[in-house]
PDB file of C-alpha atoms in Angstrom:
ATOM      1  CA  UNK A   1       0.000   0.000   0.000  1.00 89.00           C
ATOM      2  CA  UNK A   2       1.320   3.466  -1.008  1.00 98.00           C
ATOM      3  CA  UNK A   3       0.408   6.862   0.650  1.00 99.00           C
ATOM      4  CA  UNK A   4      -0.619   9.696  -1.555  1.00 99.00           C
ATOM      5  CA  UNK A   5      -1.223  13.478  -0.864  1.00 99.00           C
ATOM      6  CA  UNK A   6      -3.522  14.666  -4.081  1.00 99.00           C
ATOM      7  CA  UNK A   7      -3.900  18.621  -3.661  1.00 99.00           C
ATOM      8  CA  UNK A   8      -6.857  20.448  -5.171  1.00 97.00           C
ATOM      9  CA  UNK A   9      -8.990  16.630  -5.072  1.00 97.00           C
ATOM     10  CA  UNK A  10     -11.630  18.534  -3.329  1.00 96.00           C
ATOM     11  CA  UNK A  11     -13.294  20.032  -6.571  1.00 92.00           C
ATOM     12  CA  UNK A  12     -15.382  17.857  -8.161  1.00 86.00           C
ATOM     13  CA  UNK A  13     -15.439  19.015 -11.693  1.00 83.00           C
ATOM     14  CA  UNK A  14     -11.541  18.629 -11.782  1.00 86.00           C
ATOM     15  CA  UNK A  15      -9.074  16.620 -12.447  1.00 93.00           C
ATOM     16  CA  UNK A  16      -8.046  15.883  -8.744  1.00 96.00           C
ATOM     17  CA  UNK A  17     -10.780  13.876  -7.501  1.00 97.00           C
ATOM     18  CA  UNK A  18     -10.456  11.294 -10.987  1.00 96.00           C
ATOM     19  CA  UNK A  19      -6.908  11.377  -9.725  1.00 98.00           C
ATOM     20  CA  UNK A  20      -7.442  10.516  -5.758  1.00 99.00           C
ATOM     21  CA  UNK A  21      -9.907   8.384  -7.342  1.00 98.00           C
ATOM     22  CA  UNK A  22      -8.008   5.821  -9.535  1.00 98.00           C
ATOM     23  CA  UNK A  23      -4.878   5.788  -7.157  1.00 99.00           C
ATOM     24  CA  UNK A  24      -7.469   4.686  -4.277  1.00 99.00           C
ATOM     25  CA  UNK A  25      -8.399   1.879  -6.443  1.00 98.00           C
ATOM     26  CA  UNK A  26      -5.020   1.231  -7.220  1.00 98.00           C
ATOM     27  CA  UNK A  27      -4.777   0.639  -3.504  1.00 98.00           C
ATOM     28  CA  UNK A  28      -3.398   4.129  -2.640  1.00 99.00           C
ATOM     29  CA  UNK A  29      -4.623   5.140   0.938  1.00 99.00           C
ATOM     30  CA  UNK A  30      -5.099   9.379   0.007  1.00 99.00           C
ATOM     31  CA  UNK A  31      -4.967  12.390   1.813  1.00 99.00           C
ATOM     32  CA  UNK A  32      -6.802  15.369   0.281  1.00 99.00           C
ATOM     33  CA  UNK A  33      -5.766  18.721   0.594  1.00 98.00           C
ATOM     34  CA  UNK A  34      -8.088  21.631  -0.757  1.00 98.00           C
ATOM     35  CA  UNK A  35      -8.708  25.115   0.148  1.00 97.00           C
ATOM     36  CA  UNK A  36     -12.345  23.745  -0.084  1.00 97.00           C
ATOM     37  CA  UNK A  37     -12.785  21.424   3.120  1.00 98.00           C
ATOM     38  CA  UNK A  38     -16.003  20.437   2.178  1.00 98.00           C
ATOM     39  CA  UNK A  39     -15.233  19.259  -1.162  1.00 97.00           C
ATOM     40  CA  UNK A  40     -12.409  17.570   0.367  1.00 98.00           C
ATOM     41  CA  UNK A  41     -14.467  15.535   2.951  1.00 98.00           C
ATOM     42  CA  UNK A  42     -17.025  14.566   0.222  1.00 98.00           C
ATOM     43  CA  UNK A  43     -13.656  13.251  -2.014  1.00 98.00           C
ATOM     44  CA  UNK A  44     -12.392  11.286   1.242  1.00 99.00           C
ATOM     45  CA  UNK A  45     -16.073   9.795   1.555  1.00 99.00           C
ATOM     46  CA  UNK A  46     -15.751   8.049  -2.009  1.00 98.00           C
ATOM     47  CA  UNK A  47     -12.127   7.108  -1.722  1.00 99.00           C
ATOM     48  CA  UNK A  48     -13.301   5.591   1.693  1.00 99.00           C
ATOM     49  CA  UNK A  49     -16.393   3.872   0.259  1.00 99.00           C
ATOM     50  CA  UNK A  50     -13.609   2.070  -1.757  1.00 98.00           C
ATOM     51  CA  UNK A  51     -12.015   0.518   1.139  1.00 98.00           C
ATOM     52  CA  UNK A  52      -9.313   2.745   1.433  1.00 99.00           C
ATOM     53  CA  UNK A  53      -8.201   5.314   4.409  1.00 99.00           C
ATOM     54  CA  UNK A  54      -8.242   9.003   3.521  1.00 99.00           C
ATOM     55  CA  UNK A  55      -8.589  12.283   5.301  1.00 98.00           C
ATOM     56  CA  UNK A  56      -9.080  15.740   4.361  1.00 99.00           C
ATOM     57  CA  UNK A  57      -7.501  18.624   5.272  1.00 98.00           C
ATOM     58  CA  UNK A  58      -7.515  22.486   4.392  1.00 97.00           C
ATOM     59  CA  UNK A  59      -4.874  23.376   2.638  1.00 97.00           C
ATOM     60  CA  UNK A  60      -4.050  26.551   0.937  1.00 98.00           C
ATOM     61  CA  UNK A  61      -1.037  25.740  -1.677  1.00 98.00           C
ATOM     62  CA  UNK A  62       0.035  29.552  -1.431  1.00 97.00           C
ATOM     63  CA  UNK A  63       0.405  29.397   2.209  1.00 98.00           C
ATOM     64  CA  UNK A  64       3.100  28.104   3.299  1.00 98.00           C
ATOM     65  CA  UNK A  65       1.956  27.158   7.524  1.00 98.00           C
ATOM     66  CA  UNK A  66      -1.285  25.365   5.586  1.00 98.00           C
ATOM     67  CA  UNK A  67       0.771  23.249   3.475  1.00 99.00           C
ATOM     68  CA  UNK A  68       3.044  22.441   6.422  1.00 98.00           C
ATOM     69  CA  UNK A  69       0.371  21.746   9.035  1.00 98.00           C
ATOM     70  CA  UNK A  70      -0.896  19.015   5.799  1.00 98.00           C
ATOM     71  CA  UNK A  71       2.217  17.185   5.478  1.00 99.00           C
ATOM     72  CA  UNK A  72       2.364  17.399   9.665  1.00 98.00           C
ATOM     73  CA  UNK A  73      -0.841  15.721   9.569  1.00 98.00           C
ATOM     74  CA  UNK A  74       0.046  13.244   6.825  1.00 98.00           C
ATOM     75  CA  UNK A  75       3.228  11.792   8.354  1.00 98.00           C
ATOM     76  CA  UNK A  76       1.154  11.540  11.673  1.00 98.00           C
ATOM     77  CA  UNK A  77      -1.999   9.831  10.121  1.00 98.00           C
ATOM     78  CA  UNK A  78       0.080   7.677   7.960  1.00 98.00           C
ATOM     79  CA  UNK A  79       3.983   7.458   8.937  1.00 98.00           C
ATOM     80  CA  UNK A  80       5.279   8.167   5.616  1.00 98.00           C
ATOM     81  CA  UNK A  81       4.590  10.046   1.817  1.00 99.00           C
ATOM     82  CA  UNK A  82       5.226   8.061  -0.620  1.00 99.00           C
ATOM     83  CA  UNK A  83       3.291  10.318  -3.711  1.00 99.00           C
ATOM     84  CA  UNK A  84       2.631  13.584  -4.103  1.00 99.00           C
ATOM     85  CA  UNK A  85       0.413  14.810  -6.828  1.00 99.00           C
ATOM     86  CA  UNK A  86       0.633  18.619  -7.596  1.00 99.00           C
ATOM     87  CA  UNK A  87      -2.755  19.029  -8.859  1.00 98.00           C
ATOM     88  CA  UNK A  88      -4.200  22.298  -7.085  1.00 97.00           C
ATOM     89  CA  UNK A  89      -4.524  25.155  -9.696  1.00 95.00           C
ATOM     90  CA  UNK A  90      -6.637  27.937 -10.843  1.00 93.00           C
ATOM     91  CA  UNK A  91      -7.749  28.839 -14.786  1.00 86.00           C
ATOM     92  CA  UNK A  92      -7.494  32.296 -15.781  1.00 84.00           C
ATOM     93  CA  UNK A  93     -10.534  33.744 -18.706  1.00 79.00           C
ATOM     94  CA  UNK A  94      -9.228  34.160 -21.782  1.00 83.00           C
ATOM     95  CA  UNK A  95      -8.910  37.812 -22.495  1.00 89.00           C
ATOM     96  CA  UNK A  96      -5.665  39.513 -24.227  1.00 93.00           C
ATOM     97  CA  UNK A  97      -2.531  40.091 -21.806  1.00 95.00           C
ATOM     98  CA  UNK A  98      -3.075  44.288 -22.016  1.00 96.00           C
ATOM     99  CA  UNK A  99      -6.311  43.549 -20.311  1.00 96.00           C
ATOM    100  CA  UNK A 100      -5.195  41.744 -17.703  1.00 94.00           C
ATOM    101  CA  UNK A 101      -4.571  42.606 -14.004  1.00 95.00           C
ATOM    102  CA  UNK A 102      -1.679  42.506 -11.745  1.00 96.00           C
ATOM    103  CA  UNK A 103      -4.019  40.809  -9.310  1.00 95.00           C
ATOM    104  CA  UNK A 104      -4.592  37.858 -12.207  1.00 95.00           C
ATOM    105  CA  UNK A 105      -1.393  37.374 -12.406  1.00 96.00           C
ATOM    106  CA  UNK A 106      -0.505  37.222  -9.011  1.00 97.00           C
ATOM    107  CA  UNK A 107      -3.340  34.529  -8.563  1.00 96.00           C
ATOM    108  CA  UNK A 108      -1.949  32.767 -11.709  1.00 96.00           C
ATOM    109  CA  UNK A 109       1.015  32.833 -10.717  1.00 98.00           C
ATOM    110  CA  UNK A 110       0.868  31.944  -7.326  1.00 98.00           C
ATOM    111  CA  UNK A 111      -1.299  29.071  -7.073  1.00 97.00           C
ATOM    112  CA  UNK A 112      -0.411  27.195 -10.566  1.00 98.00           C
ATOM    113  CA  UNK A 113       3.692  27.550 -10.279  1.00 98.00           C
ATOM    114  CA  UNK A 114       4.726  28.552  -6.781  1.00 98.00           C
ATOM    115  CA  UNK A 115       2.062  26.514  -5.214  1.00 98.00           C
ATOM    116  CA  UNK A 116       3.313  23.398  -7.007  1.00 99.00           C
ATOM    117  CA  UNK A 117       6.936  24.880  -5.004  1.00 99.00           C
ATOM    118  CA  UNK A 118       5.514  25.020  -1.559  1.00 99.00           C
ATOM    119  CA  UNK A 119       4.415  21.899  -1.389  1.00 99.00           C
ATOM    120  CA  UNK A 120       6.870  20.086  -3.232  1.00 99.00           C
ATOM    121  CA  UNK A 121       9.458  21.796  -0.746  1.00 99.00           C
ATOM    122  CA  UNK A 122       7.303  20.528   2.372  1.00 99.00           C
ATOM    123  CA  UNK A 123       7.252  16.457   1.172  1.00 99.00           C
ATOM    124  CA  UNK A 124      10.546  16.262  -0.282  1.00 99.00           C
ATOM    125  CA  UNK A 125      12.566  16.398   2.782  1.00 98.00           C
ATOM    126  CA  UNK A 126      11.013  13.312   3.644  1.00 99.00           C
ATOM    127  CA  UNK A 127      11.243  11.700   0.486  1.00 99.00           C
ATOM    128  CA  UNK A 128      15.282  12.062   0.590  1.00 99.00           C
ATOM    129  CA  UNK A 129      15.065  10.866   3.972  1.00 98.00           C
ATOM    130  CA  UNK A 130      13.323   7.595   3.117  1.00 98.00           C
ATOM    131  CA  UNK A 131      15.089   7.292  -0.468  1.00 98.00           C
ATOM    132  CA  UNK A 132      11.975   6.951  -2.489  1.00 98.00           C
ATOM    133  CA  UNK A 133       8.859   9.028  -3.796  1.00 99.00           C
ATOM    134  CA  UNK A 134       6.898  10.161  -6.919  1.00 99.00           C
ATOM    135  CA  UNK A 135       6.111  13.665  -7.680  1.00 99.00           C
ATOM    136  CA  UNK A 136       3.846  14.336 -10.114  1.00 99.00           C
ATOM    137  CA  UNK A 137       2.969  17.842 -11.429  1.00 99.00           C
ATOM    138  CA  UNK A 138      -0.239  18.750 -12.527  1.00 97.00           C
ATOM    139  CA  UNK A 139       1.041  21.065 -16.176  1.00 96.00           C
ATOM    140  CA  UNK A 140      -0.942  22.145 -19.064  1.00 92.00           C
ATOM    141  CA  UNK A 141      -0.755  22.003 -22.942  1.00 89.00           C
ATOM    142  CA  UNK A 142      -0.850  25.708 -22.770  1.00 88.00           C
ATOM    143  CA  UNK A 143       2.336  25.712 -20.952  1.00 93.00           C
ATOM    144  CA  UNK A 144       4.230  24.472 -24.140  1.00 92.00           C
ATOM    145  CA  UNK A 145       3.425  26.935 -26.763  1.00 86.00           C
ATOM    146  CA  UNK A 146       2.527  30.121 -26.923  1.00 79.00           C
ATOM    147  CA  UNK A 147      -1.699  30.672 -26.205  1.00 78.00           C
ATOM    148  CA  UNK A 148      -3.278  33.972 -27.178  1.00 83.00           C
ATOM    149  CA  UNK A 149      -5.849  35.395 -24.325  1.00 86.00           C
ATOM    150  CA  UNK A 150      -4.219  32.027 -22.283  1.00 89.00           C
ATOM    151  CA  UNK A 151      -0.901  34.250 -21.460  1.00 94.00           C
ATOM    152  CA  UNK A 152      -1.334  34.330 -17.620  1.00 96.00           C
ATOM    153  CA  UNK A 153      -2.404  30.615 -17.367  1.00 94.00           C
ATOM    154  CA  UNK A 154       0.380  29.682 -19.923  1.00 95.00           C
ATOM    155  CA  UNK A 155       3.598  31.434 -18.563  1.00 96.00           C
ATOM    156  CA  UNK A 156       2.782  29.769 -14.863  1.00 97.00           C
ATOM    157  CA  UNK A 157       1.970  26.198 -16.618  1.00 97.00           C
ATOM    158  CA  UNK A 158       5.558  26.538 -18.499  1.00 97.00           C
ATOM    159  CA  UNK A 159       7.064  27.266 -14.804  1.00 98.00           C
ATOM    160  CA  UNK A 160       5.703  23.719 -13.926  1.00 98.00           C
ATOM    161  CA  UNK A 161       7.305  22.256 -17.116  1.00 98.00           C
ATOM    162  CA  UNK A 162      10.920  23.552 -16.077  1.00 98.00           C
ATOM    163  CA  UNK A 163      10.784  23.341 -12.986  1.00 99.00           C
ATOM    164  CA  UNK A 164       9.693  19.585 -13.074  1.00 99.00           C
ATOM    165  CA  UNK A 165      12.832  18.903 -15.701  1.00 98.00           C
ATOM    166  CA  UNK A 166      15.023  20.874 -13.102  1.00 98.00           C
ATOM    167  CA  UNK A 167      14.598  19.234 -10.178  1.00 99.00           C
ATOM    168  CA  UNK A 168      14.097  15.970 -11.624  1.00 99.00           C
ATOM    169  CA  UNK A 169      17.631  15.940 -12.289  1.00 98.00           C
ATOM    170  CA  UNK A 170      18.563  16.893  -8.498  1.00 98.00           C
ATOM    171  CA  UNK A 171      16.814  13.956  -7.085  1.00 98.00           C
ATOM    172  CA  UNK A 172      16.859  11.297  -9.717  1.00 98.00           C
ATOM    173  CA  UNK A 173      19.754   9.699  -7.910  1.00 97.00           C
ATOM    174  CA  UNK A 174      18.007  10.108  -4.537  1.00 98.00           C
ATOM    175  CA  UNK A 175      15.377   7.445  -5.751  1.00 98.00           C
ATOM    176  CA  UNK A 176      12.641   9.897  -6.303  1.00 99.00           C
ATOM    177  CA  UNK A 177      10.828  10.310  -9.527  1.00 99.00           C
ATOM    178  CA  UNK A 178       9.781  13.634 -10.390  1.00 99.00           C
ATOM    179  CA  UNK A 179       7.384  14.092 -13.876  1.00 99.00           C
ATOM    180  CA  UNK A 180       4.755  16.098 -15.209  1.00 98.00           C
ATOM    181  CA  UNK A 181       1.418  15.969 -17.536  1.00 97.00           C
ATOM    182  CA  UNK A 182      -0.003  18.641 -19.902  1.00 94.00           C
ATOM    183  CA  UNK A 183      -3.341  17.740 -20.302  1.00 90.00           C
ATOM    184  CA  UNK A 184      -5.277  19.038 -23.340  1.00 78.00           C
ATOM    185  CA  UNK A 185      -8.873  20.128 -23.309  1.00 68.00           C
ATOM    186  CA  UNK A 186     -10.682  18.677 -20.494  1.00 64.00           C
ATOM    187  CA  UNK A 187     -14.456  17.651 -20.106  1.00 56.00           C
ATOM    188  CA  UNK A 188     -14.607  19.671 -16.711  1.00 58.00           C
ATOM    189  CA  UNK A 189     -13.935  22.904 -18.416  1.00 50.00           C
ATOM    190  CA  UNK A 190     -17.346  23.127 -19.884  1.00 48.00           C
ATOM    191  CA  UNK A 191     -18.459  23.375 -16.057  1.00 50.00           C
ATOM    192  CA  UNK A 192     -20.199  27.300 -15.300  1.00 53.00           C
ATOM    193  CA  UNK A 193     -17.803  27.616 -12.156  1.00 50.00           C
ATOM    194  CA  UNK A 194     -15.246  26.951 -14.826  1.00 50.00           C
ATOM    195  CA  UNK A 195     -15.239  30.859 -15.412  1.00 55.00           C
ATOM    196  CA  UNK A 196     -14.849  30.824 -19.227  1.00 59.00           C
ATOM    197  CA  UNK A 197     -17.587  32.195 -21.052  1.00 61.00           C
ATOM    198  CA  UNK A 198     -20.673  31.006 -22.878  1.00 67.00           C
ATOM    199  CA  UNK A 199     -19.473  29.895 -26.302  1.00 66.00           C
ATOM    200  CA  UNK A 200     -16.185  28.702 -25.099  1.00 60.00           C
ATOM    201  CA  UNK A 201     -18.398  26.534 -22.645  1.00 60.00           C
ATOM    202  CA  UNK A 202     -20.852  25.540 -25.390  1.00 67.00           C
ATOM    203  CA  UNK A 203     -17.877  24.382 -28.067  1.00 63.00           C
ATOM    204  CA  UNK A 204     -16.974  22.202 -25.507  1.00 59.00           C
ATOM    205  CA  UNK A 205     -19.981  20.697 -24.206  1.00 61.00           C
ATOM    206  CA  UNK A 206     -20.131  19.812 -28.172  1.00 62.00           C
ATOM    207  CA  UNK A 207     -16.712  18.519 -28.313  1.00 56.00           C
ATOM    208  CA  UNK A 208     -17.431  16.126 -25.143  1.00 56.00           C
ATOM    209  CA  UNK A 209     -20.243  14.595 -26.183  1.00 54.00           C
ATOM    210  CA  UNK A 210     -18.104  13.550 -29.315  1.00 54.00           C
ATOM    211  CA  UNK A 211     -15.559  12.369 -26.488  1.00 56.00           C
ATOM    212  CA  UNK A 212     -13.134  14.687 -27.842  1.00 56.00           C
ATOM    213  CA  UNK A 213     -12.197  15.687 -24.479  1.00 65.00           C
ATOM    214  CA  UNK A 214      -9.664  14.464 -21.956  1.00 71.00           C
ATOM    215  CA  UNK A 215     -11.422  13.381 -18.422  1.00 82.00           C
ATOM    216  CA  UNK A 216     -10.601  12.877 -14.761  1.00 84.00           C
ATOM    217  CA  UNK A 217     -10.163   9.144 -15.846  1.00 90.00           C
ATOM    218  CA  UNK A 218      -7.486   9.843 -18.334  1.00 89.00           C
ATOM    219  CA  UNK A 219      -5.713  11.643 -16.185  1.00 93.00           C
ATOM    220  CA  UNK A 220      -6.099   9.318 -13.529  1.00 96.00           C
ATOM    221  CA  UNK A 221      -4.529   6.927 -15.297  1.00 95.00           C
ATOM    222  CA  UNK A 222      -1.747   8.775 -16.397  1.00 96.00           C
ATOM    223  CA  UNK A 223      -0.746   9.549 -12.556  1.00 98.00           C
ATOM    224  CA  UNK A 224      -1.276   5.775 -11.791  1.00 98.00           C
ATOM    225  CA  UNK A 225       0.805   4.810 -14.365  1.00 98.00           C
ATOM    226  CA  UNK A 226       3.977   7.454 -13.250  1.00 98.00           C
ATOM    227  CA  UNK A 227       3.697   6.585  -9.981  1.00 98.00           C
ATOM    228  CA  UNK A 228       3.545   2.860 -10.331  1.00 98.00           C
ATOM    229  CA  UNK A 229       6.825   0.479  -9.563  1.00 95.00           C
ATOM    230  CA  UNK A 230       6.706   0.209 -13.875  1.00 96.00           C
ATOM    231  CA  UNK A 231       7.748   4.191 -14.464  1.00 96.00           C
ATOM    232  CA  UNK A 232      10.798   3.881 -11.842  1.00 94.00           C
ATOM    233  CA  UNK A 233      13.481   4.834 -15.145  1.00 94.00           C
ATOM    234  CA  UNK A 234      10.879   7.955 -16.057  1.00 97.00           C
ATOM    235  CA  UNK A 235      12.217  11.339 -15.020  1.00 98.00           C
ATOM    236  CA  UNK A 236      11.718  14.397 -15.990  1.00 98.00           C
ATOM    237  CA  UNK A 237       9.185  13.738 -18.487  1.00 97.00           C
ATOM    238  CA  UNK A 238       5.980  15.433 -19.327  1.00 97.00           C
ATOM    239  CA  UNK A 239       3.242  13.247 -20.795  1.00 94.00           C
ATOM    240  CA  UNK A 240       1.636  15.794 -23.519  1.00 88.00           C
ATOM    241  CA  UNK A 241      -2.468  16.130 -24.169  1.00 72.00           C
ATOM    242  CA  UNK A 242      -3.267  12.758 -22.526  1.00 61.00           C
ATOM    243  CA  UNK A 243      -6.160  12.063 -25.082  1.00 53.00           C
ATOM    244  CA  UNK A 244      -6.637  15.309 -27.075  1.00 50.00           C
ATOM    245  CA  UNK A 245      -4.059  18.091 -27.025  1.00 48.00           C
ATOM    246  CA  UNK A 246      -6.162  20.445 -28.484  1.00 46.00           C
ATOM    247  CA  UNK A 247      -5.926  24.062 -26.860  1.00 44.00           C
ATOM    248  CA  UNK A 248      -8.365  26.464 -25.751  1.00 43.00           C
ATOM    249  CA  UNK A 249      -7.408  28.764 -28.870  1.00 41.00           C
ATOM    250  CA  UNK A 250      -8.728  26.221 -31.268  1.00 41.00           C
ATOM    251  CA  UNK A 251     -12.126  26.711 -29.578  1.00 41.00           C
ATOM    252  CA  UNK A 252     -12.221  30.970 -29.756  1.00 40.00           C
ATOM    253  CA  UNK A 253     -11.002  31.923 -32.837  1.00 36.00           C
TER     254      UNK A 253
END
């Protein structure tokens, strides 16, 4: 039995309950944390109705004390960490950069790139300790090519990209796996709380019913498979669209 912390799991239109999901049937016992408690105690409901342990916890990924307190209360609950899945993030409307505030950007910023820092910073102490762990970066298809109106959302999901390569290469030899996935359009994003606006919302409603879209499965599945015993030579990688890499800008213009 592994341990896994999924971050942002407490949503449920995202990507990080599909994820807390499948590695709870893959015999992962999960920890959730989410600025969103309640979400976060509804996910550890499910991945306890599976037969597996789980707790929730608040956790802001910008703060620092929250993130700490979550790993405190992981190692305590559990004894050890032996995943970590940076999922926790934030999608920014598409508008052009001119328009944009230094307030977006700051939220950008701070909770897709140097949240995926904080908390990778709290676990991996541990994880050199004990010689062994999988980190696995939520990215974004956006984050490897230029996206008009997507410039915000797009420069923080290209920090993830690096900064997964980087320090992939520092603990590689330490027995810890660090990777990344840039999924392509996803199914949830066609949610209202999603933020984008009507036709954006209505192409993809379209495009999922085609199952053109990637879902919580897929990416699931994808974190299963890099954390598994199998992806122990995979480093530094970044597993591109999933199913479909097709961008946002495809669907406005």
């Amino acid at each position: 039995d592994k341990v896994a912390i999924v971050t942002g799991a407490g949503s449920q239109i995202g990507f990080g309950k599909g994820i807390a999901m499948t590695l709870a049937r893959e015999g992962c016992d999960i920890i959730i944390g989410d600025i969103d408690l309640k979400g976060a105690e509804q996910t550890a409901a499910e991945v306890k109705a599976l037969g597996r342990k789980a707790i929730a916890l608040k956790a802001d990924v910008t703060s620092s004390a929250e993130v700490s307190e979550m790993v405190k209360a992981a190692l305590a609950q559990f004894g050890r960490i032996d995943i970590l899945v940076n999922n926790a993030g934030v999608g920014t409307p598409p508008k052009p950069f001119v328009e944009s505030t230094e307030a977006e950007w700051a939220l950008g910023i701070n909770i897709n790139l140097t949240g995926v820092m904080t908390c990778t910073r709290a676990v991996l102490p541990h994880m050199i300790s004990r010689k062994s762990g999988k980190i696995v970066n939520m990215a974004s298809i956006a984050g490897l090519g230029g996206t008009p109106t997507g410039t915000i959302y797009g420069a923080a999901k290209a920090g993830v990209v690096n900064f997964t390569a980087g320090l992939a290469l520092e603990v590689a030899e330490l027995g810890i796996n660090v990777n990344c996935i840039a999924p392509g359009l996803g199914a949830t994003s066609f949610h209202p709380a999603s933020g984008f606006p009507p036709e954006y919302i209505e192409n993809v409603k379209k495009m999922a019913s085609e199952g053109k879209t990637t879902t919580p499965e897929d990416i699931g599945n994808a974190v299963a498979f890099l954390v598994s015993d199998v992806s122990i030579r995979i480093v530094g990688q970044c597993l591109r669209g999933i199913r479909y890499s097709i961008t946002r800008t495809v669907l406005l213009h």
